[in-house]
């Protein structure tokens, strides 16, 4: 009886542990080309869906779109992306406009936006990362770059120390501003995996 109880309690302990820390168990960051997250603990893997914003100085080929922040909803995809082989299956969650398919009911984890002048911010409510870019590598598919961002030490961050942007889809500006409206922010739809560490 004592043995049965102790087996039962270790099974329960293990089950609780597994449920509480799904991300840490099996998730493997899908790049080795960015600095490794040494000493940090994976908190969430988010699916970011939104726009990369750009501005144009003129409507001619002489101007190149200049990055002007981004706005994205961060969905909790930790369980989905923790499974081996699922890192590249992200497109199954998205429609052709890079919006989350209505039948994929992922929880909203938070929001990614820029604080003026141009500070990338990851706001999960209870935790927040005010970030600066430390490294970037080109996306293997020609989408926006894969990035490694860390706490900018502005004092605004709490509960998060770093984030990777990987498995990007879309988000790239046209090569030039030819024919684009200079009075408007140019928004380009994108999606990405954000791996958030503390
Ligand atoms: C970026 O574009 C979004 C629309 O997707 C807009 O709501 C947001 O205000 C823009 N951000 C900036 C900094 O222009």
PDB file of N, CA and C and ligand atoms in Angstrom, residues 50-53 68-71 114 118 185 187, ligand 1:
ATOM      1  N   UNK A  50       0.931  39.705 -37.589  1.00  0.00           N
ATOM      2  CA  UNK A  50       0.660  41.138 -37.674  1.00  0.00           C
ATOM      3  C   UNK A  50       1.299  41.761 -38.888  1.00  0.00           C
ATOM      4  N   UNK A  51       1.790  43.005 -38.710  1.00  0.00           N
ATOM      5  CA  UNK A  51       2.410  43.718 -39.826  1.00  0.00           C
ATOM      6  C   UNK A  51       3.781  44.263 -39.428  1.00  0.00           C
ATOM      7  N   UNK A  52       4.657  44.278 -40.418  1.00  0.00           N
ATOM      8  CA  UNK A  52       5.895  45.052 -40.347  1.00  0.00           C
ATOM      9  C   UNK A  52       5.592  46.364 -41.062  1.00  0.00           C
ATOM     10  N   UNK A  53       5.964  47.473 -40.450  1.00  0.00           N
ATOM     11  CA  UNK A  53       5.631  48.788 -41.012  1.00  0.00           C
ATOM     12  C   UNK A  53       6.869  49.464 -41.609  1.00  0.00           C
ATOM     13  N   UNK A  68       9.675  50.956 -39.855  1.00  0.00           N
ATOM     14  CA  UNK A  68       9.015  51.876 -38.940  1.00  0.00           C
ATOM     15  C   UNK A  68       8.164  51.085 -37.938  1.00  0.00           C
ATOM     16  N   UNK A  69       8.800  50.101 -37.339  1.00  0.00           N
ATOM     17  CA  UNK A  69       8.118  49.355 -36.295  1.00  0.00           C
ATOM     18  C   UNK A  69       7.267  48.215 -36.819  1.00  0.00           C
ATOM     19  N   UNK A  70       6.494  47.649 -35.928  1.00  0.00           N
ATOM     20  CA  UNK A  70       5.656  46.502 -36.242  1.00  0.00           C
ATOM     21  C   UNK A  70       4.562  46.410 -35.198  1.00  0.00           C
ATOM     22  N   UNK A  71       3.527  45.701 -35.549  1.00  0.00           N
ATOM     23  CA  UNK A  71       2.448  45.463 -34.598  1.00  0.00           C
ATOM     24  C   UNK A  71       1.981  44.028 -34.805  1.00  0.00           C
ATOM     25  N   UNK A 114       6.031  48.646 -30.907  1.00  0.00           N
ATOM     26  CA  UNK A 114       7.229  49.463 -30.744  1.00  0.00           C
ATOM     27  C   UNK A 114       6.898  50.691 -29.914  1.00  0.00           C
ATOM     28  N   UNK A 118      11.825  53.806 -31.350  1.00  0.00           N
ATOM     29  CA  UNK A 118      11.701  52.561 -32.113  1.00  0.00           C
ATOM     30  C   UNK A 118      12.188  51.370 -31.275  1.00  0.00           C
ATOM     31  N   UNK A 185       1.795  54.871 -43.800  1.00  0.00           N
ATOM     32  CA  UNK A 185       2.699  53.801 -43.365  1.00  0.00           C
ATOM     33  C   UNK A 185       2.408  52.577 -44.232  1.00  0.00           C
ATOM     34  N   UNK A 187       2.229  48.841 -44.626  1.00  0.00           N
ATOM     35  CA  UNK A 187       2.169  47.675 -43.733  1.00  0.00           C
ATOM     36  C   UNK A 187       2.262  46.397 -44.559  1.00  0.00           C
TER      37      UNK A 187
HETATM   38  C1  LIG B   1       1.885  49.635 -37.871  1.00  0.00           C
HETATM   39  O1  LIG B   1       0.780  49.172 -38.563  1.00  0.00           O
HETATM   40  C2  LIG B   1      -0.341  48.862 -37.774  1.00  0.00           C
HETATM   41  C3  LIG B   1      -1.384  48.250 -38.693  1.00  0.00           C
HETATM   42  O2  LIG B   1      -1.047  46.911 -38.870  1.00  0.00           O
HETATM   43  C4  LIG B   1      -0.835  50.108 -37.078  1.00  0.00           C
HETATM   44  O3  LIG B   1      -1.931  49.816 -36.266  1.00  0.00           O
HETATM   45  C5  LIG B   1       0.296  50.642 -36.232  1.00  0.00           C
HETATM   46  O4  LIG B   1      -0.087  51.843 -35.628  1.00  0.00           O
HETATM   47  C6  LIG B   1       1.529  50.885 -37.085  1.00  0.00           C
HETATM   48  N1  LIG B   1       2.615  51.273 -36.220  1.00  0.00           N
HETATM   49  C7  LIG B   1       3.346  52.346 -36.506  1.00  0.00           C
HETATM   50  C8  LIG B   1       4.497  52.589 -35.571  1.00  0.00           C
HETATM   51  O5  LIG B   1       3.134  53.059 -37.460  1.00  0.00           O
END
